[in-house]
mmCIF file of C-alpha atoms and ligand atoms in Angstrom:
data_model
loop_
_atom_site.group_PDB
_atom_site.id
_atom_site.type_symbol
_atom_site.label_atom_id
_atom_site.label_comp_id
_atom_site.label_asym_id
_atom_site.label_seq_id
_atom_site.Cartn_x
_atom_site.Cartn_y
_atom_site.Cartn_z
ATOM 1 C CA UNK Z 11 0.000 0.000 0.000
ATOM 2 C CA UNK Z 12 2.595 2.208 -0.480
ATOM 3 C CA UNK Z 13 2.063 3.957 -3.362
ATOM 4 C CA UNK Z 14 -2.046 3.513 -2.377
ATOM 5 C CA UNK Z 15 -3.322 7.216 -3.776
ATOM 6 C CA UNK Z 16 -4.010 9.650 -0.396
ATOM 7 C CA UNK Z 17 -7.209 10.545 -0.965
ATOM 8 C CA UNK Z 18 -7.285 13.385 1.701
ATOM 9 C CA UNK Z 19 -5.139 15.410 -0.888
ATOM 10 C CA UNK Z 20 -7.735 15.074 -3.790
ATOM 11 C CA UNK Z 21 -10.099 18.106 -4.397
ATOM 12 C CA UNK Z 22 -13.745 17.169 -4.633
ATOM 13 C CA UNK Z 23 -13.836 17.253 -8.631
ATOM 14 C CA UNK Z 24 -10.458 15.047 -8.320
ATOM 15 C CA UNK Z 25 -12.198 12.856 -5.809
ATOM 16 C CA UNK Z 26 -15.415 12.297 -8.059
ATOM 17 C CA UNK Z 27 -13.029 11.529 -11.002
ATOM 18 C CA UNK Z 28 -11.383 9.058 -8.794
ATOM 19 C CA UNK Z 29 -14.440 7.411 -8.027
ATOM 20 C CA UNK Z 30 -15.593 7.551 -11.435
ATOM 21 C CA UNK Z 31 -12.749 5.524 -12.449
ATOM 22 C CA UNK Z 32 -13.830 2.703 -10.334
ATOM 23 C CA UNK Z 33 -17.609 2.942 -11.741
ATOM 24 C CA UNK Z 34 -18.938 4.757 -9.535
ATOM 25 C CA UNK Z 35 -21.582 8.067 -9.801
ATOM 26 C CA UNK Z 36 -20.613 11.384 -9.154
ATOM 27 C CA UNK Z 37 -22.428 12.049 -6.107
ATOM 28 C CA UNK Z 38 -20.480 9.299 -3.967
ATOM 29 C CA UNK Z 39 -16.925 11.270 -5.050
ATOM 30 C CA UNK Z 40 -19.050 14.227 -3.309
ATOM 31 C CA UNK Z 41 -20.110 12.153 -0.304
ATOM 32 C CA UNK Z 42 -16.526 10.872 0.538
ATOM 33 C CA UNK Z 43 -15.405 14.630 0.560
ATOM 34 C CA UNK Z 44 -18.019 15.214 2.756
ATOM 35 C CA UNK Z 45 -16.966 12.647 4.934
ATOM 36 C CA UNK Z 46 -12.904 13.126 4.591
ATOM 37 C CA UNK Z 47 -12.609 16.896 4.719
ATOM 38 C CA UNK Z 48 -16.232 17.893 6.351
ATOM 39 C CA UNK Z 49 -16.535 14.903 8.939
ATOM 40 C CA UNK Z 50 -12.943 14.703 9.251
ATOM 41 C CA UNK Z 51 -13.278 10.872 9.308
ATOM 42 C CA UNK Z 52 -10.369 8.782 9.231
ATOM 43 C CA UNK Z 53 -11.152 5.298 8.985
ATOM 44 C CA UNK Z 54 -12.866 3.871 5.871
ATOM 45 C CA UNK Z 55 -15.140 2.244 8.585
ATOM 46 C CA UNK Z 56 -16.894 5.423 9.815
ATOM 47 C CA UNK Z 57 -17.877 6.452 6.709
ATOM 48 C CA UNK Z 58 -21.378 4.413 6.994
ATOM 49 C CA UNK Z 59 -23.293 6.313 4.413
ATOM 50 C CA UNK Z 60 -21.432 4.263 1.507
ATOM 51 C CA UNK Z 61 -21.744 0.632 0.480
ATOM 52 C CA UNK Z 62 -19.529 -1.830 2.705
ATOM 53 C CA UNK Z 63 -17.786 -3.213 -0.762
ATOM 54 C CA UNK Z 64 -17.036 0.171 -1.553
ATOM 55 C CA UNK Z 65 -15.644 1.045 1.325
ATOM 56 C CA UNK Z 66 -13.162 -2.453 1.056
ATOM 57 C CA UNK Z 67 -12.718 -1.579 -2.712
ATOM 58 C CA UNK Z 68 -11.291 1.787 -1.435
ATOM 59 C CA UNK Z 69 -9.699 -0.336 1.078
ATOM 60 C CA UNK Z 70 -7.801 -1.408 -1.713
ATOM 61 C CA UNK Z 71 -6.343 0.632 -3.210
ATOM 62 C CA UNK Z 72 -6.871 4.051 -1.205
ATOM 63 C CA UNK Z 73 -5.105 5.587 1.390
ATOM 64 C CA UNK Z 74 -6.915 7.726 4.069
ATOM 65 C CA UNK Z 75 -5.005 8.490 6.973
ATOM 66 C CA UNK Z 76 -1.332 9.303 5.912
ATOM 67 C CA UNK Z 77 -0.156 10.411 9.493
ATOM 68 C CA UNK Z 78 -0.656 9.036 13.045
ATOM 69 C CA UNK Z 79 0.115 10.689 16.269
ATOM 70 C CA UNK Z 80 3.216 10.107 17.940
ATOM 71 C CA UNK Z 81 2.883 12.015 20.507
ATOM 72 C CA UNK Z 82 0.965 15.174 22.222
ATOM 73 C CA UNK Z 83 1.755 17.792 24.414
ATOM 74 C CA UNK Z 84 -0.464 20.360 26.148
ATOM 75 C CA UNK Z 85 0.599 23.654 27.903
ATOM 76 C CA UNK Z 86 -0.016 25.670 30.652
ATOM 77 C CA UNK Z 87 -1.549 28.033 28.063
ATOM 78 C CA UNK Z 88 -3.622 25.513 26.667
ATOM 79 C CA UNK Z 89 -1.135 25.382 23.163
ATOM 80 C CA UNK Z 90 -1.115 21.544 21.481
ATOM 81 C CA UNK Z 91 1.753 20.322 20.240
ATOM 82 C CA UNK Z 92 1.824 17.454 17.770
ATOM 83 C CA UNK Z 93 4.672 15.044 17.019
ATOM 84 C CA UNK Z 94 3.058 13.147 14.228
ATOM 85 C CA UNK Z 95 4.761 10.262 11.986
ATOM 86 C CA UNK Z 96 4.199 9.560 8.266
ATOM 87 C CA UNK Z 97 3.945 6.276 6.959
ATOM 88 C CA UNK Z 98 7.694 5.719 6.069
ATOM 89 C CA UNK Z 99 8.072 6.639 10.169
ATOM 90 C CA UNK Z 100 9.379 10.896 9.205
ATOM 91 C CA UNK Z 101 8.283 13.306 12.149
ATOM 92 C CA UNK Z 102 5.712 15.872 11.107
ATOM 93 C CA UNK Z 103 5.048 18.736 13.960
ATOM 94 C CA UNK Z 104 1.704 20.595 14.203
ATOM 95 C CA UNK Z 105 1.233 23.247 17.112
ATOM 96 C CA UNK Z 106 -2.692 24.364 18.014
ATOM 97 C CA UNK Z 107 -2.971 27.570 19.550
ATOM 98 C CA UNK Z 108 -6.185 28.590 20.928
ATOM 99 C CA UNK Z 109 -6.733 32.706 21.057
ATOM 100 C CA UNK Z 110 -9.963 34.288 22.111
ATOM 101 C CA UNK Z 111 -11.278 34.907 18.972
ATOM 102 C CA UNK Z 112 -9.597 32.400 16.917
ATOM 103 C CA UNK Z 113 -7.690 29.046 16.563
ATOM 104 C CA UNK Z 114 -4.013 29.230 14.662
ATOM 105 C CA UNK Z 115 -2.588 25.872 13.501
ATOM 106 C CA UNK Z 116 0.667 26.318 12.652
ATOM 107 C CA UNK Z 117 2.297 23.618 10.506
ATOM 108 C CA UNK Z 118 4.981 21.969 8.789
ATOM 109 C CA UNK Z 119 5.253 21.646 5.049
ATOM 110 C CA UNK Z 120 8.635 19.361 5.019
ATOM 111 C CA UNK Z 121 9.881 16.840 7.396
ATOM 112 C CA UNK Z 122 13.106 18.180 8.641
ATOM 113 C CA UNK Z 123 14.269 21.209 6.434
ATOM 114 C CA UNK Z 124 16.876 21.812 3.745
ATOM 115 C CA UNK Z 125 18.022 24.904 5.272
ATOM 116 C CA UNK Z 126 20.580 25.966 7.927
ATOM 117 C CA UNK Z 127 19.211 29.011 10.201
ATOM 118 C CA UNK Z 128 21.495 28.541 12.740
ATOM 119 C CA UNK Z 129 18.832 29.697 15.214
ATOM 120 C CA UNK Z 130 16.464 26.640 14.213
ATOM 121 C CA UNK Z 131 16.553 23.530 15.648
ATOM 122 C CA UNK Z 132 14.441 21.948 13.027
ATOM 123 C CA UNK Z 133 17.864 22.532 10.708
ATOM 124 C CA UNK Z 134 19.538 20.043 12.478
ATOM 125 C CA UNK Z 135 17.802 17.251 10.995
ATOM 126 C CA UNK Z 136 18.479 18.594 7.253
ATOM 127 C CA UNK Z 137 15.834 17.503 4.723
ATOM 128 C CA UNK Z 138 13.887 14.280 5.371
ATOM 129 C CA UNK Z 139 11.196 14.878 2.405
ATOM 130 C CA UNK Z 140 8.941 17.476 1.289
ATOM 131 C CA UNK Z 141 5.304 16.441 2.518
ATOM 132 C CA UNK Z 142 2.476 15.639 0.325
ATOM 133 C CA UNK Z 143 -0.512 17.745 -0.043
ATOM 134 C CA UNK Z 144 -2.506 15.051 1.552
ATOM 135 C CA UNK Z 145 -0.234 15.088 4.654
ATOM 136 C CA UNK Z 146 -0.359 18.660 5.234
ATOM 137 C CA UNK Z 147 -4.046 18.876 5.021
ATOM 138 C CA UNK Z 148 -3.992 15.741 7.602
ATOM 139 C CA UNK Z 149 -2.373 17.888 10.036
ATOM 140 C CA UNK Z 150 -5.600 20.128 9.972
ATOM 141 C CA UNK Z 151 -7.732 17.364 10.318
ATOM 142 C CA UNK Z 152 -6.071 15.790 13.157
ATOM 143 C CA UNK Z 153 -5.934 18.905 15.226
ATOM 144 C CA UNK Z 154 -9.466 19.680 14.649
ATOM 145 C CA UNK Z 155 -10.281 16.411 15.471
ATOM 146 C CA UNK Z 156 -8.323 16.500 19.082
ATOM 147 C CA UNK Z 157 -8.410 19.585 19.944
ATOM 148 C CA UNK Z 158 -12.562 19.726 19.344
ATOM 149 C CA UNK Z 159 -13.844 16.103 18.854
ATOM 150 C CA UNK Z 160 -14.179 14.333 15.208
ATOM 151 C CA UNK Z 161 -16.137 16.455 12.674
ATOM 152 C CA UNK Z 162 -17.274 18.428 15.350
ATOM 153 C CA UNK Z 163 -17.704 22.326 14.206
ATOM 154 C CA UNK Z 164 -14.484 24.530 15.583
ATOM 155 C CA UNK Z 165 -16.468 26.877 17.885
ATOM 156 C CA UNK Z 166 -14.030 30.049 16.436
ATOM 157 C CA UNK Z 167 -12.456 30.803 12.738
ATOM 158 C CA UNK Z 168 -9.150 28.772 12.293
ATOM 159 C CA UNK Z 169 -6.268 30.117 10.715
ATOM 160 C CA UNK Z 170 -3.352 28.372 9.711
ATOM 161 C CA UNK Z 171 0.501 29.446 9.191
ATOM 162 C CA UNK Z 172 2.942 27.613 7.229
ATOM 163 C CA UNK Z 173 5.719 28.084 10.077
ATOM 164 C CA UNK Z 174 6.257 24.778 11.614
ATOM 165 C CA UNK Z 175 9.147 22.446 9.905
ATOM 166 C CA UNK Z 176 10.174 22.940 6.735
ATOM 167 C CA UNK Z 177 10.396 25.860 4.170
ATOM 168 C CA UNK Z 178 7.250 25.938 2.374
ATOM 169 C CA UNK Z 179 8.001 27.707 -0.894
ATOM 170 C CA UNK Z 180 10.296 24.509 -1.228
ATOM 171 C CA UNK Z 181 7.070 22.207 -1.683
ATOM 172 C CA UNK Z 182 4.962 25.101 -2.861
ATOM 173 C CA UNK Z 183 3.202 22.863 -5.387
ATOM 174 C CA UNK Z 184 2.031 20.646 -2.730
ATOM 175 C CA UNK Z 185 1.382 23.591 -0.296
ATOM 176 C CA UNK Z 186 -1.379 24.830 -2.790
ATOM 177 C CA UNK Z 187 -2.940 21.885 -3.732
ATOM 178 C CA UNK Z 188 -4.031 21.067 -0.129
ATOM 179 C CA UNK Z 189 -4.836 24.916 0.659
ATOM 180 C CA UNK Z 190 -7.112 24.678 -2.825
ATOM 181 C CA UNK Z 191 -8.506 21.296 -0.537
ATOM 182 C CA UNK Z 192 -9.040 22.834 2.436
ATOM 183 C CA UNK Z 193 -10.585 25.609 0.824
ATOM 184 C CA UNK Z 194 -14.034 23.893 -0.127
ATOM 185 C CA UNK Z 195 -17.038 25.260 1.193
ATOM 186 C CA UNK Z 196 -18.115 21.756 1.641
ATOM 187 C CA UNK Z 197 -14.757 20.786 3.252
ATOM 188 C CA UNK Z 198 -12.904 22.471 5.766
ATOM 189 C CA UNK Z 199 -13.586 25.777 4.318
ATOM 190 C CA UNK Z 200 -10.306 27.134 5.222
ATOM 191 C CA UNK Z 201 -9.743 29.777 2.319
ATOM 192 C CA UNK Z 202 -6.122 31.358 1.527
ATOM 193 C CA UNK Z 203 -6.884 34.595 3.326
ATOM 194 C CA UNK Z 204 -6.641 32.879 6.623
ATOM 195 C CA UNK Z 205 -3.841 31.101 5.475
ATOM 196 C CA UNK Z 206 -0.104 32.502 5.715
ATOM 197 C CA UNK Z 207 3.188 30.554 4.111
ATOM 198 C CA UNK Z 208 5.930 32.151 5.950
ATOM 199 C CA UNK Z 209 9.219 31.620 3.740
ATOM 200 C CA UNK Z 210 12.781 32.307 4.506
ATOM 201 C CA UNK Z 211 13.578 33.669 1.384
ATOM 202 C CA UNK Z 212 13.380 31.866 -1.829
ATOM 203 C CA UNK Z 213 12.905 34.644 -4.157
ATOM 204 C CA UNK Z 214 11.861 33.024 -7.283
ATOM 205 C CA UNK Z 215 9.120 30.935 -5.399
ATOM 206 C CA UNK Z 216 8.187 35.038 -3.717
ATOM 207 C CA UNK Z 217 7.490 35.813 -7.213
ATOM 208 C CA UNK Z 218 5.898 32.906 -8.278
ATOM 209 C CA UNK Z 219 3.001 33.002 -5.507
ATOM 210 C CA UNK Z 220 2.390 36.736 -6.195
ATOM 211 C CA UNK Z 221 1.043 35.160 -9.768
ATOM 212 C CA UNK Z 222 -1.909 33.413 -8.031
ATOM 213 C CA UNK Z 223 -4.600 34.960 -7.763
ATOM 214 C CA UNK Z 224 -6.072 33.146 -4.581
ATOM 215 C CA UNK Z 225 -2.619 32.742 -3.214
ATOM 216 C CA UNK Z 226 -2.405 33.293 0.805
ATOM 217 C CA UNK Z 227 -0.939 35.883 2.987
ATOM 218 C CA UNK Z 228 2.963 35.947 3.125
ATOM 219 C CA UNK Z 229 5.546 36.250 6.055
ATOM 220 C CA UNK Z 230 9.074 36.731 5.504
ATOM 221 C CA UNK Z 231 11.796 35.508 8.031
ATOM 222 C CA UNK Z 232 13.932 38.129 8.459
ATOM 223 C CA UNK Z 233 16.079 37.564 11.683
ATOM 224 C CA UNK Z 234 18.828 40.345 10.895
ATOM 225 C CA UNK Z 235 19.307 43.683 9.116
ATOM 226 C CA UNK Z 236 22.131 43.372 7.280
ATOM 227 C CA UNK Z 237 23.525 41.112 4.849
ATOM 228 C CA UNK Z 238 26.819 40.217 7.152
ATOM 229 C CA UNK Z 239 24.711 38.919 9.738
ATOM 230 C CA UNK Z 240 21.695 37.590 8.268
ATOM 231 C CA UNK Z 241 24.105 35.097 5.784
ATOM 232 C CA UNK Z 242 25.448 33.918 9.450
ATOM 233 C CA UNK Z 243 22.151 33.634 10.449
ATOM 234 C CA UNK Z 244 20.036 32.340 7.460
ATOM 235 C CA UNK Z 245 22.704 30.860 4.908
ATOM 236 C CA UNK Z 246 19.799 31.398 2.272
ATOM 237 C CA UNK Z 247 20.617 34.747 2.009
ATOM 238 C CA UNK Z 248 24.111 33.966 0.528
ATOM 239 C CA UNK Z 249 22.142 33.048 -2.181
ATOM 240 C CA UNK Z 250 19.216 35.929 -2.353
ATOM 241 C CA UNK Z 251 20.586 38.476 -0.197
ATOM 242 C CA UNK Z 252 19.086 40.887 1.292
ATOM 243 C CA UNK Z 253 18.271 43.764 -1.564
ATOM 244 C CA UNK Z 254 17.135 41.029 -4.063
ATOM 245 C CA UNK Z 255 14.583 39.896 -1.297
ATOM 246 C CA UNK Z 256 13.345 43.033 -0.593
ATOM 247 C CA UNK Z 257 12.918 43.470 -4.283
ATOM 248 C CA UNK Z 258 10.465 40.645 -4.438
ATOM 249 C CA UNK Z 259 8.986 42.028 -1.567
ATOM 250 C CA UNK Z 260 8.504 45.342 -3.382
ATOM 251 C CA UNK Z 261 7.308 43.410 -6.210
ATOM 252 C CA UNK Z 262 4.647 41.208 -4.113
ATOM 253 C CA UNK Z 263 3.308 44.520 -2.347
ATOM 254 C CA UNK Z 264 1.784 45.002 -5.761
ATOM 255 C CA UNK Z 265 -0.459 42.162 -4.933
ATOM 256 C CA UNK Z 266 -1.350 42.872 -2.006
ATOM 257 C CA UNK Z 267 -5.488 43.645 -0.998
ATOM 258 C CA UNK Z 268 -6.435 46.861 0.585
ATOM 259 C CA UNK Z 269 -5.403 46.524 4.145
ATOM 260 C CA UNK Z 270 -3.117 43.985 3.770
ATOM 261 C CA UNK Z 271 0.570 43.797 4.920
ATOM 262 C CA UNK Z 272 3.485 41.874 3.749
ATOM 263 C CA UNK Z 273 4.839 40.691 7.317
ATOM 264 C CA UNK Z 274 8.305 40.817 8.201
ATOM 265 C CA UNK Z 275 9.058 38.265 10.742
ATOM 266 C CA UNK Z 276 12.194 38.895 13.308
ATOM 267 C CA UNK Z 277 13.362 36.738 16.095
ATOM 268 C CA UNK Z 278 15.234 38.537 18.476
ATOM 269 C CA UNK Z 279 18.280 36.933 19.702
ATOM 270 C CA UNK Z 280 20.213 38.270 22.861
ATOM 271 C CA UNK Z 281 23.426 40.048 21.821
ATOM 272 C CA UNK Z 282 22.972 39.010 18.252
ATOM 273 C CA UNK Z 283 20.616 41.249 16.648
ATOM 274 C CA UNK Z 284 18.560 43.328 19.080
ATOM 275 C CA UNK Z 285 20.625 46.419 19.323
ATOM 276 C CA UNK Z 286 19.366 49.857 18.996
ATOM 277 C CA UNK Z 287 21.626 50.450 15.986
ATOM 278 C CA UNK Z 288 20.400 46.904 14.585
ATOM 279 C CA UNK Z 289 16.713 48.340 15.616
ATOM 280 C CA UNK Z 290 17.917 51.369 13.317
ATOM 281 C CA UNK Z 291 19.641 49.629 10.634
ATOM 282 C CA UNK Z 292 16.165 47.152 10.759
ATOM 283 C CA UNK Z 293 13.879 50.334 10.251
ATOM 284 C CA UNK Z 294 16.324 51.897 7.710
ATOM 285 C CA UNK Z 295 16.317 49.046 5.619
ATOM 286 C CA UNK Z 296 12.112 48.776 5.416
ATOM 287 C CA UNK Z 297 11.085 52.233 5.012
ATOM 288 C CA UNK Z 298 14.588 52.990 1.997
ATOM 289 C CA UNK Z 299 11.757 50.121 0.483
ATOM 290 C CA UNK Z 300 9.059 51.247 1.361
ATOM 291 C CA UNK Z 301 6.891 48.135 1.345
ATOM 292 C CA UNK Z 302 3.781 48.398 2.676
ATOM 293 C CA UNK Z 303 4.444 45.905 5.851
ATOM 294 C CA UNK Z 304 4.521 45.130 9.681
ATOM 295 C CA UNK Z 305 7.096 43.632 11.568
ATOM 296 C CA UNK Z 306 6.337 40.845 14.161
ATOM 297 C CA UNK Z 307 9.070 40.616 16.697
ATOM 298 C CA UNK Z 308 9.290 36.930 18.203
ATOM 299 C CA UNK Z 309 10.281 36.053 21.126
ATOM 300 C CA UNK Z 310 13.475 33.097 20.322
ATOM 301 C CA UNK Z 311 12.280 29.715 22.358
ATOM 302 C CA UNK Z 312 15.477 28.619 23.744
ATOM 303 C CA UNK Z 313 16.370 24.701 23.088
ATOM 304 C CA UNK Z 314 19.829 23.166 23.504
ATOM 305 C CA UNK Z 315 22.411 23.154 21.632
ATOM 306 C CA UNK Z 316 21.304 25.432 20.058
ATOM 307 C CA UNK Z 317 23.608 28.577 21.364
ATOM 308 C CA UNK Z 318 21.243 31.633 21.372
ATOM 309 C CA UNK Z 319 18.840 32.870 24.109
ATOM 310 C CA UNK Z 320 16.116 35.123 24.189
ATOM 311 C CA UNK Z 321 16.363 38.611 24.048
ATOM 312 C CA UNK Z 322 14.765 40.569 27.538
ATOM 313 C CA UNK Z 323 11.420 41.723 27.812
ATOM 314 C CA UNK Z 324 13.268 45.137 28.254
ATOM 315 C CA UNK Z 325 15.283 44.837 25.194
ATOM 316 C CA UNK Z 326 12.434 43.607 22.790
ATOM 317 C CA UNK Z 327 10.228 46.931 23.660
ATOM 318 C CA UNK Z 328 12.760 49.309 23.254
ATOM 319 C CA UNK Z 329 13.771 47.434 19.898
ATOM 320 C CA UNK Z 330 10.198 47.758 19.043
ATOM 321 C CA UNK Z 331 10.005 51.899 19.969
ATOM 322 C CA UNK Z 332 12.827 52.757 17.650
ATOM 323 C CA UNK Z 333 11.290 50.728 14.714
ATOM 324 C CA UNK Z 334 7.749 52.567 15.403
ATOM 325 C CA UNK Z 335 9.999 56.074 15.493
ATOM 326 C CA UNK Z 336 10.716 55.546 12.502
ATOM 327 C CA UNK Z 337 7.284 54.415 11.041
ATOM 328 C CA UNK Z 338 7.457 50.873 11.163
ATOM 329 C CA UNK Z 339 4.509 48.875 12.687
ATOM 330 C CA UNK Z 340 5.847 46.896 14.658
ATOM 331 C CA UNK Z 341 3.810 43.831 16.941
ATOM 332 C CA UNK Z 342 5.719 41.353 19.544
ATOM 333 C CA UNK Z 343 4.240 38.102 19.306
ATOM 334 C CA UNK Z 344 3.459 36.607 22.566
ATOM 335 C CA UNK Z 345 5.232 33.980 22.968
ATOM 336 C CA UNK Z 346 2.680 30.722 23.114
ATOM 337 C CA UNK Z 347 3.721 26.677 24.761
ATOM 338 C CA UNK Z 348 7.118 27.412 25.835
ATOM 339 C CA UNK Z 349 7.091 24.737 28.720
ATOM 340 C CA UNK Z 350 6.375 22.182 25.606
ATOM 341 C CA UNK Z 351 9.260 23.438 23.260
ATOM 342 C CA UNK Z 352 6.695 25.537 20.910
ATOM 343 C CA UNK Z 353 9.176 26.819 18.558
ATOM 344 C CA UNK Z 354 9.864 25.426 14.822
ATOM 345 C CA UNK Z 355 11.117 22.279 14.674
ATOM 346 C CA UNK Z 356 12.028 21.901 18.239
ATOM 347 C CA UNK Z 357 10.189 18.215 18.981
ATOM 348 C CA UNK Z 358 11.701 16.343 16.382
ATOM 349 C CA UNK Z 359 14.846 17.459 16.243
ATOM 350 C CA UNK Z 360 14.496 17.142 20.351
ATOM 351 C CA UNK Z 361 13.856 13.387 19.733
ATOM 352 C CA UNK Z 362 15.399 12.668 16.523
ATOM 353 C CA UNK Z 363 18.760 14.125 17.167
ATOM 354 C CA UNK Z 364 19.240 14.273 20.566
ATOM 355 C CA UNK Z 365 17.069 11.410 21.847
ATOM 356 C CA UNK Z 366 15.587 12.601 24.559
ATOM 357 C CA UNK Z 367 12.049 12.212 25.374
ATOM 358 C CA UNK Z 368 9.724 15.081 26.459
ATOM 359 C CA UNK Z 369 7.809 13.457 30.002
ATOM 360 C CA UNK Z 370 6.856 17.353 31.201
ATOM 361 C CA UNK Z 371 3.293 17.604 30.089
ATOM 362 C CA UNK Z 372 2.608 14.769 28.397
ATOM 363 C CA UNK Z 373 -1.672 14.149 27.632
ATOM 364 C CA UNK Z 374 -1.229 11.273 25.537
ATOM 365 C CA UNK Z 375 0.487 8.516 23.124
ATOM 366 C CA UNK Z 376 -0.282 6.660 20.444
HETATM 367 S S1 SF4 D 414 13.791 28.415 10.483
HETATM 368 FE FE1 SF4 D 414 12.390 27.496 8.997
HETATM 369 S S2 SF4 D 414 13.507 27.696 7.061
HETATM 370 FE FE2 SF4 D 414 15.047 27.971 8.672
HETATM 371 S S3 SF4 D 414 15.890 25.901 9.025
HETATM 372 FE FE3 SF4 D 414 14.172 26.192 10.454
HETATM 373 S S4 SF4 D 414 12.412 25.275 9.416
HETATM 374 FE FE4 SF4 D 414 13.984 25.661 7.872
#
């Protein structure tokens, strides 16, 4: 069964052709969406509304859950953390975090991740494999499902970011095809514009998503203001440094909908790059630009041996003055399920490469 077709990657049309093909009428293609991205089933079993030999013909040759749960972690602040497994045994992380007024699921697009930030655990682990759209959209499902019982209706809007592992412009294909899934009225109904792919810089891929038309929002990691540090920091920009980046940028603002804001994503690093001259430098760069943008100012999780910490409470607010002095909006995310390592990449490459187990907070193992 391992090259059985994943069938929670296939659109509805895609999923009534698929039936089609095994002689079946259009309208059971629409109830199996129904059921897969609607009732967020995952067995063939539950899905009692079609014929038993269907459901073993499907059986077959079919696919329908492409990820199981490894383990879970819950925080003080209520934040899930998933370490999920793919069928060829590749970690997969998923974080849930509940907000007043809505549900973000952030999650991964690779397993592991071709690139080096130096500040990332997840880099560690290099590239396992790019995911398929099926297993990214399983993510969704699975979280839903735990965090608010199987196909039961999430009580707030969810959005979803494309920050966990991996660097999703490097599987963008796949990345659409399960956002143009989870998209579906009849589905999930998750459409792009609660959606953001947060990239670290692959220019071409910057320019290719400001083509699409229904494309989601985009976040770019930033993490320093000037080319000397930023290629220490994020090797990627040895290869798109930083004025060819900001180009794109410039050239994706052009895209952008009334009242929306390219988002410049910093983490701020103690001693590394949250000066008040980097805070200047930071500012400088944006506004000689002039991209209409924001900058969110995270909070670095701390994980061995990995040799950074975070910058002070102190130091992240005055960072954040000098960039509004100058006209920059500027946000500090909160930071959300620090107690369960909440930061990209930071459970896998806590168990894959160190091999240490997580016992602190543990709800549950499958
Ligand atoms: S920060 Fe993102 S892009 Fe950089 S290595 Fe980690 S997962 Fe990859």
């Amino acid at each position: 069964m391992k090259d059985a077709i994943q069938l929670t990657g296939l659109s509805q049309p895609e999923l009534v052709s698929f039936l089609e093909t095994m002689g079946e009428p259009a309208y059971r293609g629409r109830q199996l969406f129904a059921a897969l991205q609607h009732r967020r089933l995952c067995s063939f079993d539950e899905i009692t509304d079609l014929p038993k030999d269907l459901r073993t013909r499907l059986n077959n040759v079919a696919k329908l859950a492409t990820l199981t749960v490894q383990s879970q972690y819950l925080s003080d602040d209520g934040t899930r953390r998933y370490l999920m497994k793919t069928h060829d045994s590749l970690p997969v992380e998923t974080v849930f975090i509940p907000e007043e007024r809505r549900d973000t699921i952030c999650f991964s697009s690779q397993s592991g991740c071709p690139l080096q930030c130096t500040f990332c655990l997840t880099a560690q682990l290099g590239l396992l494999r790019s995911l398929t759209a099926a297993e990214i959209v399983d993510q969704i499902r699975i979280t839903l499902n735990d965090a608010y019982g199987t196909g039961v209706k999430p009580p707030r809007g969810t959005n979803l970011v494309a920050m966990g592992a991996g660097e999703p412009l490097l599987n963008l294909d796949q990345l659409l095809k399960a956002l143009r899934v989870m998209s579906d009225p009849q589905g999930l109904h998750i459409v792009p514009n609660r959606v953001t792919v947060s990239t670290a810089g692959v220019v071409p891929r910057i320019l290719e998503l400001a083509r699409i038309s229904d494309r989601p929002h985009l976040a770019i990691s930033l993490a320093a203001p000037t080319d000397e540090l930023r290629n220490e920091l994020m090797p990627i920009n040895k290869r798109w440094p930083l004025e060819e980046l900001l180009s794109a940028c410039k050239a994706f603002e052009k895209t952008l909908k009334p009242g929306e804001r390219l988002t410049f994503e910093y983490v701020m690093l103690a001693g590394i790059n949250d000066s008040d001259e980097q805070a200047r430098q930071l500012a400088n760069l944006l506004n000689r630009h002039d991209i209409r943008s924001k900058v969110n100012l995270i909070p670095h999780n701390p994980a061995e041996p990995l040799p950074y910490r975070p910058s002070s409470d102190a130091v992240v607010e005055r960072f954040k003055n000098i960039l509004e002095s100058k006209g920059v909006h500027t946000y500090v995310r909160r930071p959300r399920g620090q107690d369960i390592f909440a930061a990209c990449g930071q459970l896998a490459a806590r168990q894959t490469t160190l091999n240490t187990r997580v016992e602190t907070n543990l709800v549950g193992a499958n």
